[in-house]
Each structure stands twice: as structure tokens, then as C-alpha cells.
């Protein structure tokens, strides 16, 4: 280390980089909170070498593990990430957007953020720790509803419910020997349904205050052969919340044993050839933080691990659920699964069915953090294990090339369900992770332009550049394809897409007003021209009002006849230009003239 410091004083950074890289590469767990300054310094050296991704990953580690003032690092990291992070719209605003579009589209809006699983499952006491059998017909969970345990404290027991014709039946306790006067909970079950892993606390054969156990299904349908997983897995602390990998040779769990990164960490153990479990290992500094990580869940089909954390860098509430992918043997930076699941309270104990259709999890309301209930919800896109195909793009003004602001929404056209809306980033960029080989509708809304819709048939990662032009509210807009037949005021089919766009703009901007003015050329009787132009403006007004059910008075229609020509009429082209319909949008803060 002294050599590194000497080279730094001499500003010989090219020589410092490989030495510091090697030094940090040999970090033990304690170094991640004792020596976060070295992570910061290595990150800066990577930046000097234009290795931005490596630098940012080190800054993330600093923020996850520091135990001192890191406001300078946080501020710098935020400035780097402002054009790559997600800016989700507030949930109440998201549902306002959905309600607006319900009036104008056939897309199905979400039915709710989450659904309480009801009285057959939940009780007035804490209910949590859901696990599903592979056939989705058995739900196992933990509850404190029934008995007093040792020291007269509420006793945690394991319960189960069977699904019959789509309905969960009244939950029942497992009974002895699974449940006892000690605390049992947080179970998971093997693919064949014959082995169950669970936690038992304060038992006389335990190594710590909570240990992991296994149980076997007996020929008569009862459970027995209960076995402590032993000191290679369990510690002298709290070990709980097991989850099996799809191959069932690796068991993930949470523990607050000494020597971890934070208050509790995610650990794993693998099964040896002789059937014994190997010594448990910590999952490392990308997954674990100086705070708490709990309730791991490994997807039953894919290499995706879900867990709950309060120490990752982007939380909506207290504990949020994250997912991480294993790529080339390394776990990637965890991703928050979004506001449709994660709220202002805490979310724990996440599980997904084998079809990736529904999720089940325990959560507390922000105003009642002491009680947990079980909830289910159709799996949102952010939580889906196959949502790994990137759709990214930028939104810029076609004239100035400057980035525009607004809200991006994506609708899954195959299922008719919206995906969480996001604000466009400061540089005009946006990004979503979606499922490949699927159809989507991209909807961009802003106060600066009409709503943009674009359909995507996703095939591999997709990059888009969306060009639009800002609305100048002082200049009336004239659309070329709004031309009436001679002497007629009927709306033609080719006009409807433009008129629909104007109508949708008014729905998305409920405080704006619209003035429609009709104009004719100078040929013919002036009184007739004025009446014809008024009829045409009225026809457009009626179409827009009926299309989106607008309040009366938001659209004004005026016929000017030939009194306001744009050109002196020397040619037929001059006459054609003067025959027009103008649209003027009035912003709410624009004074009337």
C-alpha cells in the first residue's frame, strides 16, 4: 500500500491502477466498510482510463457499504446516473394517465396495484413467507395466529392451503411434528413435493436462535424425518428463509451471522456428491449491503434470484424486492422490480409461480408496519424473469435537436396491460426492459407536443430515435390532410387520425382549450362561404367532443369564410392554401387576446 501512495503523490496513475486493482481484488468482507475510500480512488482511476462502467460499479459499492459520510460520492454518482437511472412517475399520477386513456383506447388498465389474498389465507395476525408447489396447487406460509409459544410470545407456525377450481381453501396448520412449541416458518418445497426445507427457532437441537431444517413426506401423507442441516449451513445466529435453485443442488437463505456485510445477508450452500451440504458462503458485495438483505427466492425455471433489501441504491419504501441475473457465473447489479409491487411500506418473501403469471408476497402498509398480510398480483413486466430485452431511445426536437420532456408509457399489446410509466430522462433518453418476440405500444405524452404512439414488434434489443416538433402555442396549426369536399362539411375517414390526435391531446392535457377556425377561398357568395366555414368548424368540434367525451366549452368553433386569406388568390394553389382549418391550442396560463 505504501508503494501505491508514493506513486499517487508522484501522479504516476498508470502505475497506480494495476497495483490498486490487485489490492482491491484481494478485499475481504471487512475491507468493504473499512476501506471504501480505496474503492472510490480505484473508481476515479478507471474514469481516467475511460472505463466508465467499471468506475460506476465501484461507486455503487462505496454507497452500499460505506459507514461514514459519503455525500460527496452520492452527489457525484447521482450526476453520473441522471441519464441512465429510471424516473418512475408517482403511482397516483400513473393511474391518472391510465384513466385518461380508458376514455380513448381499448387497452385494459391494471385492476389494482395488489390484491389481498383474503380471509381464507390471512388473519388478524402476521402472515408471511409464501411458497408454492410446482403445480401451483399448494401454498405454504407462516403465521403467528394460533398459539402462544415459549416465554408466552406469539408462536410462528407453518400453514398450508390447497387451490381448488381457482380458489384458495381455508388455511390449515401443518401440525406435529412440523409445528411445535418452537417457532417454525419460511418453508420451501422440492419439485416432487417430497422434501420441505424450513426454519425452526429456539429449538434444543439448534446451533443458533434459528436454524434450517429439512423434512420428508411420508407414505401416509404426513411429514417426518425432520433433520437439522448442520453446522456447515447453520450458525450461532439467525438462519432462515430458504429457497432452492431449479436444479435443487443449491440452497439460498438469509442470515445475520457475524462476519457479513450488514445486519443480515444472503448466503448459499451447495449439495456435495455424497448428499451433504457444503459450508455456506456469503453472496458477496453486489447482492449484500451494510443494511439488511432477506427473503431470497430463486425462480423455479430461470437463473434469476429475487430478494428483499433496504440497502440497495433505489428504494421506494423501507424494504423493496429486487431481482438479479446470473451471467457468466457472476450476479449482476440488482434491479428494483418497480412501483407496481414496491410501495411506501415494506415488501418481503417474494415467490412466483412456475408460469411466471402471478406473484405472491408479504407486505405491510406504510401506516401499519407491524402487521404483514399475503398479497397476490399479476406479475408486472419489471418483475418478469424474461424481461431482459432492452428498448431504448431518445426524444428530441426535430428542429433544435434539443431533448424533450414528457412521460413514456408502454402497453403490452398481447396481454392488453400497461407497464409502469417513466419520465423521460434529462437528456431525452428512455429505457425499458421487455420480453422478446412480443408486441408493444409506445405512448409518449408531453405538454410540448401531441401524444406520439408507435407500435413495436420486439425482436432483440431495439434503439429508437423519436423526432417531434414542439408546439408553438402562438402559431395556429394547419394539417394538410384536413380538406373537405367542395361545398361539403362532412368529416371524411382520412381526416380522423389527425382529429383523433387532437382529441387525445385534449384528454392528456385537461386544462387546455382548443379553438377551431374554418376558412374558405374567395370564390362564390361571401355569406355562403361564412356559413360553410362555420359548419365545417362545428363538424370538427362535434367529432372531437364525441370522440373523447369532453366538457362543454373546451372547444370553440368559429367560421371566418374568406375574410382571412393567407395569400392573394392568383392561382388555384393560392385558393387551396386559403381553404383550410386552423387549430390553436390555448395553454391555461396564456392570456386571452
Coordinates of C-alpha atoms in Angstrom, one line a residue:
X1 CA 0.0 0.0 0.0
X2 CA 2.9 2.4 0.7
X3 CA 4.1 1.9 -2.9
X4 CA 0.7 2.9 -4.2
X5 CA 0.7 6.0 -2.0
X6 CA 4.1 7.1 -3.3
X7 CA 3.1 6.6 -6.9
X8 CA -0.1 8.6 -6.3
X9 CA 1.9 11.5 -4.8
X10 CA 4.0 11.5 -8.0
X11 CA 0.8 11.4 -10.0
X12 CA 2.0 8.2 -11.8
X13 CA -1.5 7.0 -12.2
X14 CA -0.8 4.5 -14.9
X15 CA 1.4 2.6 -12.5
X16 CA -1.1 3.0 -9.6
X17 CA -4.0 1.4 -11.4
X18 CA -2.8 -2.2 -11.7
X19 CA -1.4 -2.2 -8.2
X20 CA -4.6 -0.8 -6.6
X21 CA -6.7 -3.1 -8.8
X22 CA -4.8 -6.1 -7.4
X23 CA -5.0 -4.8 -3.8
X24 CA -8.8 -4.2 -4.0
X25 CA -9.2 -7.6 -5.7
X26 CA -8.0 -9.2 -2.5
X27 CA -10.5 -7.4 -0.3
X28 CA -12.1 -9.4 2.5
X29 CA -15.6 -8.6 3.7
X30 CA -14.4 -6.2 6.4
X31 CA -12.5 -4.1 3.8
X32 CA -15.7 -3.1 2.1
X33 CA -16.7 -1.0 5.0
X34 CA -13.2 -0.1 6.4
X35 CA -11.6 0.8 3.1
X36 CA -14.4 2.2 0.9
X37 CA -12.1 5.2 0.2
X38 CA -9.9 2.8 -1.8
X39 CA -12.9 1.7 -3.9
X40 CA -13.6 5.4 -4.6
X41 CA -10.0 6.0 -5.6
X42 CA -9.9 3.0 -7.9
X43 CA -13.1 4.1 -9.5
X44 CA -11.6 7.5 -10.2
X45 CA -8.6 5.9 -11.8
X46 CA -11.0 3.8 -14.0
X47 CA -12.6 7.1 -15.1
X48 CA -9.3 8.5 -16.1
X49 CA -8.9 5.5 -18.3
X50 CA -12.3 6.0 -19.8
X51 CA -13.6 2.8 -18.2
X52 CA -16.9 4.3 -17.1
X53 CA -18.8 1.1 -16.3
X54 CA -16.1 -0.2 -14.0
X55 CA -15.9 3.2 -12.3
X56 CA -19.7 3.3 -11.7
X57 CA -19.8 -0.3 -10.3
X58 CA -17.1 0.7 -7.7
X59 CA -19.0 3.9 -6.8
X60 CA -22.1 1.7 -6.2
X61 CA -20.1 -0.5 -3.8
X62 CA -18.9 2.6 -1.9
X63 CA -22.6 3.7 -1.4
X64 CA -23.7 0.2 -0.5
X65 CA -21.0 -0.4 2.1
X66 CA -19.7 2.9 3.5
X67 CA -20.1 3.5 7.2
X68 CA -19.0 7.2 7.1
X69 CA -20.1 10.4 5.4
X70 CA -20.3 9.6 1.6
X71 CA -22.4 12.6 0.5
X72 CA -19.6 13.7 -2.0
X73 CA -19.7 10.2 -3.6
X74 CA -23.5 10.2 -3.6
X75 CA -23.7 13.6 -5.3
X76 CA -21.1 12.6 -7.9
X77 CA -22.8 9.2 -8.5
X78 CA -26.2 10.9 -8.9
X79 CA -24.7 13.2 -11.5
X80 CA -23.3 10.3 -13.5
X81 CA -26.5 8.3 -13.3
X82 CA -29.0 11.0 -14.1
X83 CA -29.2 9.9 -17.7
X84 CA -29.2 6.1 -17.0
X85 CA -31.5 5.7 -14.0
X86 CA -35.2 5.2 -14.1
X87 CA -37.6 8.0 -13.2
X88 CA -40.9 6.3 -12.4
X89 CA -43.9 8.6 -12.3
X90 CA -45.7 8.7 -8.9
X91 CA -48.2 5.9 -8.7
X92 CA -51.3 8.2 -8.3
X93 CA -50.2 10.1 -11.5
X94 CA -49.7 6.8 -13.3
X95 CA -53.3 5.8 -12.6
X96 CA -54.5 9.2 -13.8
X97 CA -52.7 8.6 -17.1
X98 CA -54.4 5.2 -17.2
X99 CA -57.8 6.7 -16.5
X100 CA -57.4 9.3 -19.3
X101 CA -56.6 6.6 -21.8
X102 CA -59.5 4.5 -20.7
X103 CA -61.7 7.0 -22.5
X104 CA -59.9 6.8 -25.8
X105 CA -58.5 3.3 -26.1
X106 CA -59.4 -0.3 -25.7
X107 CA -56.3 -1.1 -23.7
X108 CA -57.1 -2.8 -20.4
X109 CA -55.8 -0.8 -17.4
X110 CA -54.4 -2.6 -14.3
X111 CA -57.1 -3.8 -11.9
X112 CA -55.1 -2.7 -8.9
X113 CA -51.6 -2.4 -7.5
X114 CA -52.0 -5.6 -5.4
X115 CA -54.7 -7.9 -4.1
X116 CA -55.0 -9.1 -0.6
X117 CA -55.4 -12.9 -0.6
X118 CA -58.4 -12.7 1.7
X119 CA -59.6 -14.2 4.9
X120 CA -59.1 -17.8 3.8
X121 CA -55.3 -17.1 3.9
X122 CA -54.8 -14.0 6.1
X123 CA -55.6 -13.5 9.7
X124 CA -55.6 -10.5 12.1
X125 CA -52.0 -11.6 13.0
X126 CA -48.9 -11.6 10.9
X127 CA -49.0 -13.9 7.8
X128 CA -46.0 -14.1 5.6
X129 CA -43.4 -16.3 3.9
X130 CA -45.4 -17.8 1.0
X131 CA -44.1 -20.7 -1.1
X132 CA -45.8 -22.6 -3.9
X133 CA -45.6 -26.1 -5.1
X134 CA -44.5 -26.7 -8.7
X135 CA -48.1 -27.5 -9.8
X136 CA -49.3 -24.2 -8.1
X137 CA -52.0 -26.1 -6.1
X138 CA -50.3 -25.9 -2.7
X139 CA -49.5 -22.7 -0.8
X140 CA -47.3 -22.9 2.3
X141 CA -46.9 -19.9 4.5
X142 CA -46.0 -18.7 8.1
X143 CA -48.5 -17.3 10.6
X144 CA -48.5 -16.1 14.2
X145 CA -52.2 -16.7 14.5
X146 CA -52.7 -19.8 16.7
X147 CA -50.7 -20.5 19.8
X148 CA -48.5 -18.9 22.5
X149 CA -45.1 -20.4 22.3
X150 CA -42.2 -20.4 24.8
X151 CA -41.9 -17.3 27.0
X152 CA -45.6 -16.6 26.2
X153 CA -44.6 -15.0 22.9
X154 CA -46.7 -15.4 19.7
X155 CA -45.7 -18.7 18.2
X156 CA -44.8 -18.9 14.5
X157 CA -46.2 -22.0 12.7
X158 CA -46.4 -23.3 9.2
X159 CA -49.8 -23.4 7.4
X160 CA -50.9 -24.6 4.0
X161 CA -53.8 -24.1 1.7
X162 CA -54.9 -26.0 -1.4
X163 CA -56.2 -24.4 -4.5
X164 CA -59.5 -25.9 -5.8
X165 CA -61.1 -24.5 -9.0
X166 CA -59.0 -21.4 -8.8
X167 CA -59.9 -20.6 -5.1
X168 CA -57.6 -21.0 -2.1
X169 CA -59.2 -23.1 0.6
X170 CA -59.3 -22.3 4.3
X171 CA -55.7 -22.5 5.6
X172 CA -54.7 -25.3 7.9
X173 CA -51.8 -25.7 10.3
X174 CA -49.3 -28.5 9.4
X175 CA -49.5 -29.8 13.0
X176 CA -46.9 -32.0 14.7
X177 CA -44.1 -32.9 14.1
X178 CA -43.5 -29.9 11.7
X179 CA -45.1 -27.3 14.1
X180 CA -44.0 -27.3 17.8
X181 CA -43.8 -25.0 20.8
X182 CA -40.8 -23.5 19.0
X183 CA -41.1 -21.2 16.0
X184 CA -41.4 -22.7 12.5
X185 CA -41.7 -20.8 9.3
X186 CA -40.3 -19.7 5.9
X187 CA -40.6 -23.0 4.1
X188 CA -39.8 -24.1 0.5
X189 CA -40.6 -27.4 -1.2
X190 CA -38.9 -29.6 -3.7
X191 CA -40.2 -30.1 -7.3
X192 CA -41.5 -33.6 -6.4
X193 CA -43.2 -32.2 -3.3
X194 CA -41.5 -34.8 -1.1
X195 CA -38.9 -32.6 0.7
X196 CA -39.5 -29.4 2.6
X197 CA -36.9 -27.0 4.0
X198 CA -38.0 -24.6 6.8
X199 CA -36.7 -22.6 9.7
X200 CA -37.1 -23.6 13.4
X201 CA -36.1 -21.2 16.1
X202 CA -35.0 -21.7 19.8
X203 CA -35.1 -25.4 19.5
X204 CA -32.8 -27.5 21.8
X205 CA -31.0 -29.2 18.8
X206 CA -30.3 -25.8 17.1
X207 CA -26.9 -24.2 16.7
X208 CA -28.3 -20.6 16.9
X209 CA -31.5 -18.9 17.6
X210 CA -33.0 -20.0 14.3
X211 CA -31.8 -22.9 12.1
X212 CA -32.6 -24.5 8.8
X213 CA -34.2 -28.0 8.8
X214 CA -35.5 -30.5 6.2
X215 CA -38.5 -32.8 6.4
X216 CA -39.6 -35.7 4.2
X217 CA -43.1 -36.6 3.0
X218 CA -44.1 -40.0 4.4
X219 CA -46.0 -42.7 2.5
X220 CA -49.1 -42.0 4.6
X221 CA -49.1 -38.3 3.6
X222 CA -47.7 -37.0 6.9
X223 CA -44.3 -35.3 7.3
X224 CA -41.4 -36.7 9.3
X225 CA -37.7 -37.4 9.3
X226 CA -37.0 -33.8 10.5
X227 CA -33.3 -33.1 10.3
X228 CA -31.2 -30.1 11.2
X229 CA -29.0 -29.2 8.2
X230 CA -26.0 -29.0 10.5
X231 CA -23.2 -26.6 11.3
X232 CA -21.9 -26.3 7.8
X233 CA -25.1 -24.4 6.9
X234 CA -26.4 -23.1 10.3
X235 CA -24.5 -20.7 12.6
X236 CA -24.7 -19.4 16.1
X237 CA -27.0 -16.7 14.9
X238 CA -30.3 -16.4 12.9
X239 CA -30.5 -18.6 9.7
X240 CA -33.9 -18.6 7.9
X241 CA -35.9 -18.1 4.7
X242 CA -34.5 -21.0 2.5
X243 CA -35.0 -21.1 -1.3
X244 CA -34.0 -23.9 -3.7
X245 CA -32.4 -23.4 -7.1
X246 CA -34.2 -25.0 -10.1
X247 CA -31.7 -27.9 -10.1
X248 CA -32.2 -28.3 -6.3
X249 CA -28.4 -28.5 -5.7
X250 CA -28.1 -25.0 -4.2
X251 CA -30.0 -23.6 -1.2
X252 CA -30.1 -19.8 -0.7
X253 CA -31.1 -18.3 2.7
X254 CA -30.8 -15.2 4.9
X255 CA -28.5 -15.0 8.0
X256 CA -27.4 -12.3 10.4
X257 CA -24.3 -14.2 11.5
X258 CA -21.1 -12.4 12.3
X259 CA -18.7 -11.6 9.5
X260 CA -21.2 -10.5 7.0
X261 CA -21.5 -7.2 5.1
X262 CA -24.5 -5.8 7.0
X263 CA -27.3 -6.5 9.5
X264 CA -28.4 -9.6 7.6
X265 CA -27.0 -11.0 4.3
X266 CA -28.0 -13.6 1.7
X267 CA -25.9 -16.8 1.8
X268 CA -25.9 -20.0 -0.2
X269 CA -24.8 -23.6 0.2
X270 CA -24.5 -26.4 -2.4
X271 CA -25.0 -30.1 -2.2
X272 CA -22.0 -32.3 -2.4
X273 CA -21.8 -35.6 -4.3
X274 CA -22.4 -37.5 -1.0
X275 CA -25.6 -35.5 -0.4
X276 CA -24.2 -33.4 2.4
X277 CA -24.4 -29.6 2.3
X278 CA -21.1 -27.7 1.8
X279 CA -20.1 -24.8 4.1
X280 CA -22.3 -21.8 3.5
X281 CA -20.9 -18.8 1.6
X282 CA -21.8 -15.1 1.5
X283 CA -23.2 -14.0 -1.8
X284 CA -20.9 -11.0 -1.9
X285 CA -20.9 -7.2 -2.0
X286 CA -23.1 -6.7 -5.1
X287 CA -26.0 -8.5 -3.5
X288 CA -25.4 -7.7 0.1
X289 CA -25.0 -4.2 1.6
X290 CA -24.3 -2.6 5.0
X291 CA -28.1 -2.8 5.7
X292 CA -30.4 -5.9 5.6
X293 CA -31.0 -8.3 2.8
X294 CA -33.6 -11.0 3.4
X295 CA -36.1 -13.5 1.9
X296 CA -34.3 -14.8 -1.2
X297 CA -36.4 -16.6 -3.8
X298 CA -34.8 -18.4 -6.8
X299 CA -37.1 -18.6 -9.8
X300 CA -38.2 -22.2 -10.4
X301 CA -37.1 -22.2 -14.1
X302 CA -34.6 -19.4 -14.7
X303 CA -31.3 -18.2 -13.3
X304 CA -32.9 -15.2 -11.6
X305 CA -32.7 -14.5 -7.8
X306 CA -35.2 -12.3 -6.1
X307 CA -34.7 -10.9 -2.6
X308 CA -35.8 -8.0 -0.3
X309 CA -33.4 -5.2 0.7
X310 CA -33.3 -1.9 2.4
X311 CA -29.7 -1.2 1.4
X312 CA -29.7 -1.1 -2.4
X313 CA -29.5 2.2 -4.1
X314 CA -33.0 2.7 -5.3
X315 CA -35.9 2.0 -2.8
X316 CA -39.5 3.2 -3.0
X317 CA -40.1 2.3 0.7
X318 CA -38.4 0.5 3.6
X319 CA -37.7 -3.0 2.2
X320 CA -38.1 -3.4 -1.5
X321 CA -37.9 -6.5 -3.7
X322 CA -35.1 -6.8 -6.3
X323 CA -34.1 -9.2 -8.9
X324 CA -30.6 -10.2 -10.1
X325 CA -29.4 -12.3 -13.0
X326 CA -26.5 -14.7 -13.1
X327 CA -24.4 -14.0 -16.2
X328 CA -21.2 -16.0 -16.9
X329 CA -21.2 -17.1 -13.3
X330 CA -21.5 -13.6 -11.8
X331 CA -24.5 -12.0 -10.2
X332 CA -25.4 -8.7 -11.9
X333 CA -26.4 -5.4 -10.3
X334 CA -29.8 -5.9 -8.6
X335 CA -32.8 -4.2 -10.2
X336 CA -35.8 -2.9 -8.3
X337 CA -38.9 -4.6 -9.7
X338 CA -40.8 -1.3 -9.7
X339 CA -43.6 0.6 -8.0
X340 CA -46.5 -1.7 -9.0
X341 CA -45.1 -4.1 -6.3
X342 CA -42.9 -2.0 -4.1
X343 CA -44.7 0.7 -2.2
X344 CA -44.0 3.0 0.7
X345 CA -44.1 0.2 3.2
X346 CA -42.1 -3.0 3.2
X347 CA -42.3 -5.9 0.8
X348 CA -40.9 -9.3 1.8
X349 CA -41.0 -13.1 1.0
X350 CA -41.5 -12.9 -2.7
X351 CA -42.5 -16.0 -4.8
X352 CA -43.6 -16.6 -8.4
X353 CA -45.5 -19.4 -9.9
X354 CA -43.8 -21.6 -12.5
X355 CA -45.6 -20.0 -15.4
X356 CA -44.4 -16.5 -14.3
X357 CA -48.0 -15.3 -14.3
X358 CA -48.6 -14.3 -10.7
X359 CA -46.5 -13.3 -7.8
X360 CA -47.2 -13.8 -4.1
X361 CA -45.6 -11.8 -1.3
X362 CA -46.0 -10.3 2.1
X363 CA -46.2 -6.6 2.6
X364 CA -47.1 -4.1 5.3
X365 CA -48.9 -0.9 4.7
X366 CA -47.0 2.3 5.4
X367 CA -49.2 3.1 8.3
X368 CA -49.2 -0.4 9.8
X369 CA -45.7 -1.7 9.5
X370 CA -46.2 -4.2 12.4
X371 CA -48.7 -6.4 10.5
X372 CA -47.9 -8.4 7.4
X373 CA -50.5 -9.9 5.1
X374 CA -50.1 -12.1 2.0
X375 CA -50.9 -10.5 -1.4
X376 CA -51.0 -11.7 -5.0
X377 CA -50.8 -9.7 -8.2
X378 CA -50.4 -10.5 -11.9
X379 CA -46.6 -10.4 -12.5
X380 CA -45.6 -6.9 -13.7
X381 CA -43.1 -6.5 -16.5
X382 CA -40.4 -5.2 -14.2
X383 CA -40.5 -8.4 -12.1
X384 CA -40.7 -10.9 -15.0
X385 CA -37.7 -13.1 -15.4
X386 CA -37.7 -12.9 -19.2
X387 CA -37.9 -9.1 -19.3
X388 CA -34.3 -8.7 -20.4
X389 CA -34.6 -7.2 -23.9
X390 CA -33.8 -3.5 -23.9
X391 CA -35.9 -0.9 -25.7
X392 CA -34.1 2.4 -25.5
X393 CA -34.4 5.7 -27.3
X394 CA -34.2 9.4 -27.3
X395 CA -36.8 12.1 -27.8
X396 CA -35.5 15.3 -29.4
X397 CA -37.0 18.3 -31.1
X398 CA -36.7 17.8 -34.9
X399 CA -35.7 21.5 -35.4
X400 CA -33.4 22.3 -32.5
X401 CA -32.2 18.8 -31.8
X402 CA -32.7 19.5 -28.1
X403 CA -34.0 16.8 -25.7
X404 CA -37.7 17.0 -24.8
X405 CA -39.5 16.2 -21.6
X406 CA -42.6 14.0 -21.0
X407 CA -43.9 10.7 -19.8
X408 CA -43.3 7.3 -21.6
X409 CA -45.8 4.5 -21.2
X410 CA -45.6 1.1 -22.8
X411 CA -48.6 -1.2 -23.3
X412 CA -48.2 -5.0 -23.8
X413 CA -50.5 -5.5 -26.8
X414 CA -50.5 -9.2 -26.5
X415 CA -52.0 -9.0 -23.0
X416 CA -53.5 -5.6 -23.1
X417 CA -51.8 -4.5 -19.9
X418 CA -49.8 -1.3 -19.2
X419 CA -46.2 -1.3 -17.9
X420 CA -45.1 1.3 -15.3
X421 CA -44.7 4.8 -16.8
X422 CA -41.5 6.7 -16.6
X423 CA -40.4 10.3 -17.1
X424 CA -38.1 10.9 -19.9
X425 CA -34.5 11.4 -18.6
X426 CA -32.9 14.9 -18.6
X427 CA -31.0 14.1 -21.8
X428 CA -34.2 13.0 -23.6
X429 CA -33.4 9.3 -23.3
X430 CA -35.6 6.4 -22.0
X431 CA -35.2 2.7 -21.5
X432 CA -37.4 -0.3 -20.7
X433 CA -36.6 -4.0 -20.3
X434 CA -39.3 -6.1 -22.1
X435 CA -39.9 -9.6 -23.2
X436 CA -38.6 -10.5 -26.7
X437 CA -40.8 -11.6 -29.5
X438 CA -43.8 -9.6 -28.2
X439 CA -45.8 -6.6 -29.4
X440 CA -45.9 -3.3 -27.6
X441 CA -47.4 0.1 -28.0
X442 CA -45.1 3.0 -27.1
X443 CA -47.0 6.1 -25.9
X444 CA -45.2 9.4 -25.3
X445 CA -47.0 12.3 -23.7
X446 CA -45.9 15.8 -23.1
X447 CA -47.3 19.3 -22.7
X448 CA -45.0 20.3 -25.5
X449 CA -46.4 18.2 -28.3
X450 CA -49.3 15.9 -29.3
X451 CA -49.2 12.4 -28.0
X452 CA -47.0 10.1 -30.0
X453 CA -47.9 6.4 -30.4
X454 CA -45.6 3.9 -32.0
X455 CA -46.2 0.1 -32.2
X456 CA -43.2 -2.2 -31.7
X457 CA -42.8 -5.8 -32.7
X458 CA -39.9 -6.6 -30.5
X459 CA -37.1 -8.7 -32.0
X460 CA -33.8 -8.4 -29.9
X461 CA -32.6 -5.2 -28.3
X462 CA -34.1 -2.1 -30.1
X463 CA -32.9 1.5 -30.2
X464 CA -35.2 4.3 -31.3
X465 CA -34.9 8.0 -32.1
X466 CA -38.2 9.7 -31.8
X467 CA -38.3 13.1 -33.5
X468 CA -41.1 15.6 -32.9
X469 CA -41.6 19.3 -33.1
X470 CA -42.5 21.5 -30.1
X471 CA -45.9 23.2 -30.4
X472 CA -45.7 26.9 -30.7
X473 CA -48.9 27.9 -29.0
X474 CA -48.9 31.3 -30.7
X475 CA -49.0 29.8 -34.2
X476 CA -52.1 28.1 -35.5
X477 CA -51.6 24.6 -36.8
X478 CA -52.8 23.6 -40.2
X479 CA -52.9 19.9 -41.2
X480 CA -52.6 19.1 -44.9
X481 CA -55.0 16.1 -44.8
X482 CA -57.9 18.0 -43.4
X483 CA -59.6 19.1 -46.6
X484 CA -63.4 18.9 -47.1
X485 CA -65.1 18.1 -50.4
X486 CA -66.3 21.1 -52.3
X487 CA -69.4 22.7 -50.8
X488 CA -69.5 19.9 -48.1
X489 CA -68.9 19.9 -44.3
X490 CA -68.9 16.1 -43.7
X491 CA -65.9 14.5 -41.8
X492 CA -64.0 12.2 -44.2
X493 CA -62.3 9.0 -43.0
X494 CA -58.9 10.3 -43.9
X495 CA -59.3 13.2 -41.5
X496 CA -60.0 11.0 -38.5
X497 CA -56.4 10.1 -37.5
X498 CA -55.4 13.8 -37.2
X499 CA -58.6 14.7 -35.4
X500 CA -58.1 11.8 -33.0
X501 CA -54.6 13.0 -32.2
X502 CA -56.0 16.5 -31.4
X503 CA -58.7 14.9 -29.2
X504 CA -56.2 12.7 -27.3
X505 CA -54.1 15.8 -26.7
X506 CA -57.0 17.5 -25.0
X507 CA -57.6 14.4 -22.9
X508 CA -54.0 14.2 -21.8
X509 CA -54.0 18.0 -21.1
X510 CA -57.3 18.5 -19.3
X511 CA -56.8 22.3 -18.6
X512 CA -56.1 23.3 -22.2
X513 CA -58.6 24.9 -24.6
X514 CA -58.9 24.5 -28.4
X515 CA -60.1 27.0 -31.0
X516 CA -61.1 25.7 -34.4
X517 CA -61.4 28.2 -37.2
X518 CA -62.7 27.4 -40.6
X519 CA -61.7 29.3 -43.8
X520 CA -62.7 29.2 -47.4
X521 CA -61.3 30.8 -50.6
X522 CA -62.9 33.9 -52.1
X523 CA -64.9 32.1 -54.8
X524 CA -68.7 32.3 -54.5
X525 CA -71.1 34.2 -52.2
X526 CA -69.3 35.6 -49.1
X527 CA -72.4 34.8 -46.8
X528 CA -72.5 31.2 -48.1
X529 CA -68.7 30.9 -47.5
X530 CA -69.0 32.1 -44.0
X531 CA -71.8 29.7 -43.2
X532 CA -70.0 26.8 -44.9
X533 CA -66.8 27.5 -42.9
X534 CA -68.8 27.6 -39.6
X535 CA -70.5 24.3 -40.5
X536 CA -67.1 22.7 -41.1
X537 CA -65.6 24.1 -37.8
X538 CA -68.8 22.8 -36.0
X539 CA -68.4 19.4 -37.5
X540 CA -64.9 19.1 -36.3
X541 CA -65.8 20.3 -32.8
X542 CA -68.6 17.7 -32.6
X543 CA -66.3 14.9 -33.7
X544 CA -63.7 15.8 -31.1
X545 CA -66.2 16.2 -28.3
X546 CA -67.9 12.9 -29.1
X547 CA -64.6 11.1 -29.5
X548 CA -63.4 11.7 -26.0
X549 CA -66.4 13.0 -24.1
X550 CA -65.0 16.5 -23.4
X551 CA -66.7 19.0 -21.2
X552 CA -68.7 21.7 -23.0
X553 CA -66.8 24.9 -23.6
X554 CA -63.3 23.4 -24.1
X555 CA -63.6 23.5 -27.9
X556 CA -64.6 26.7 -29.7
X557 CA -65.6 26.7 -33.4
X558 CA -65.6 29.8 -35.5
X559 CA -66.2 30.2 -39.2
X560 CA -64.4 33.1 -40.9
X561 CA -65.4 32.4 -44.5
X562 CA -63.0 34.1 -46.9
X563 CA -62.3 37.1 -44.6
X564 CA -58.8 36.0 -43.5
X565 CA -56.9 34.8 -46.6
X566 CA -53.2 33.7 -46.3
X567 CA -52.4 34.5 -49.9
X568 CA -53.7 36.8 -52.7
X569 CA -55.6 34.3 -54.9
X570 CA -53.8 34.4 -58.3
X571 CA -53.7 30.7 -58.8
X572 CA -55.6 27.5 -57.9
X573 CA -52.8 26.7 -55.5
X574 CA -53.4 30.0 -53.7
X575 CA -57.1 29.2 -53.3
X576 CA -56.2 25.7 -52.0
X577 CA -54.0 27.2 -49.3
X578 CA -56.7 29.6 -48.2
X579 CA -59.2 26.7 -47.9
X580 CA -58.1 25.5 -44.5
X581 CA -59.0 24.6 -40.9
X582 CA -56.7 26.1 -38.2
X583 CA -56.3 24.7 -34.7
X584 CA -55.0 26.9 -32.0
X585 CA -54.2 25.4 -28.6
X586 CA -54.5 27.8 -25.6
X587 CA -52.4 27.0 -22.6
X588 CA -54.1 27.7 -19.2
X589 CA -51.6 30.4 -18.4
X590 CA -51.9 32.1 -21.8
X591 CA -53.9 35.4 -21.5
X592 CA -56.8 35.7 -23.9
X593 CA -56.4 38.2 -26.7

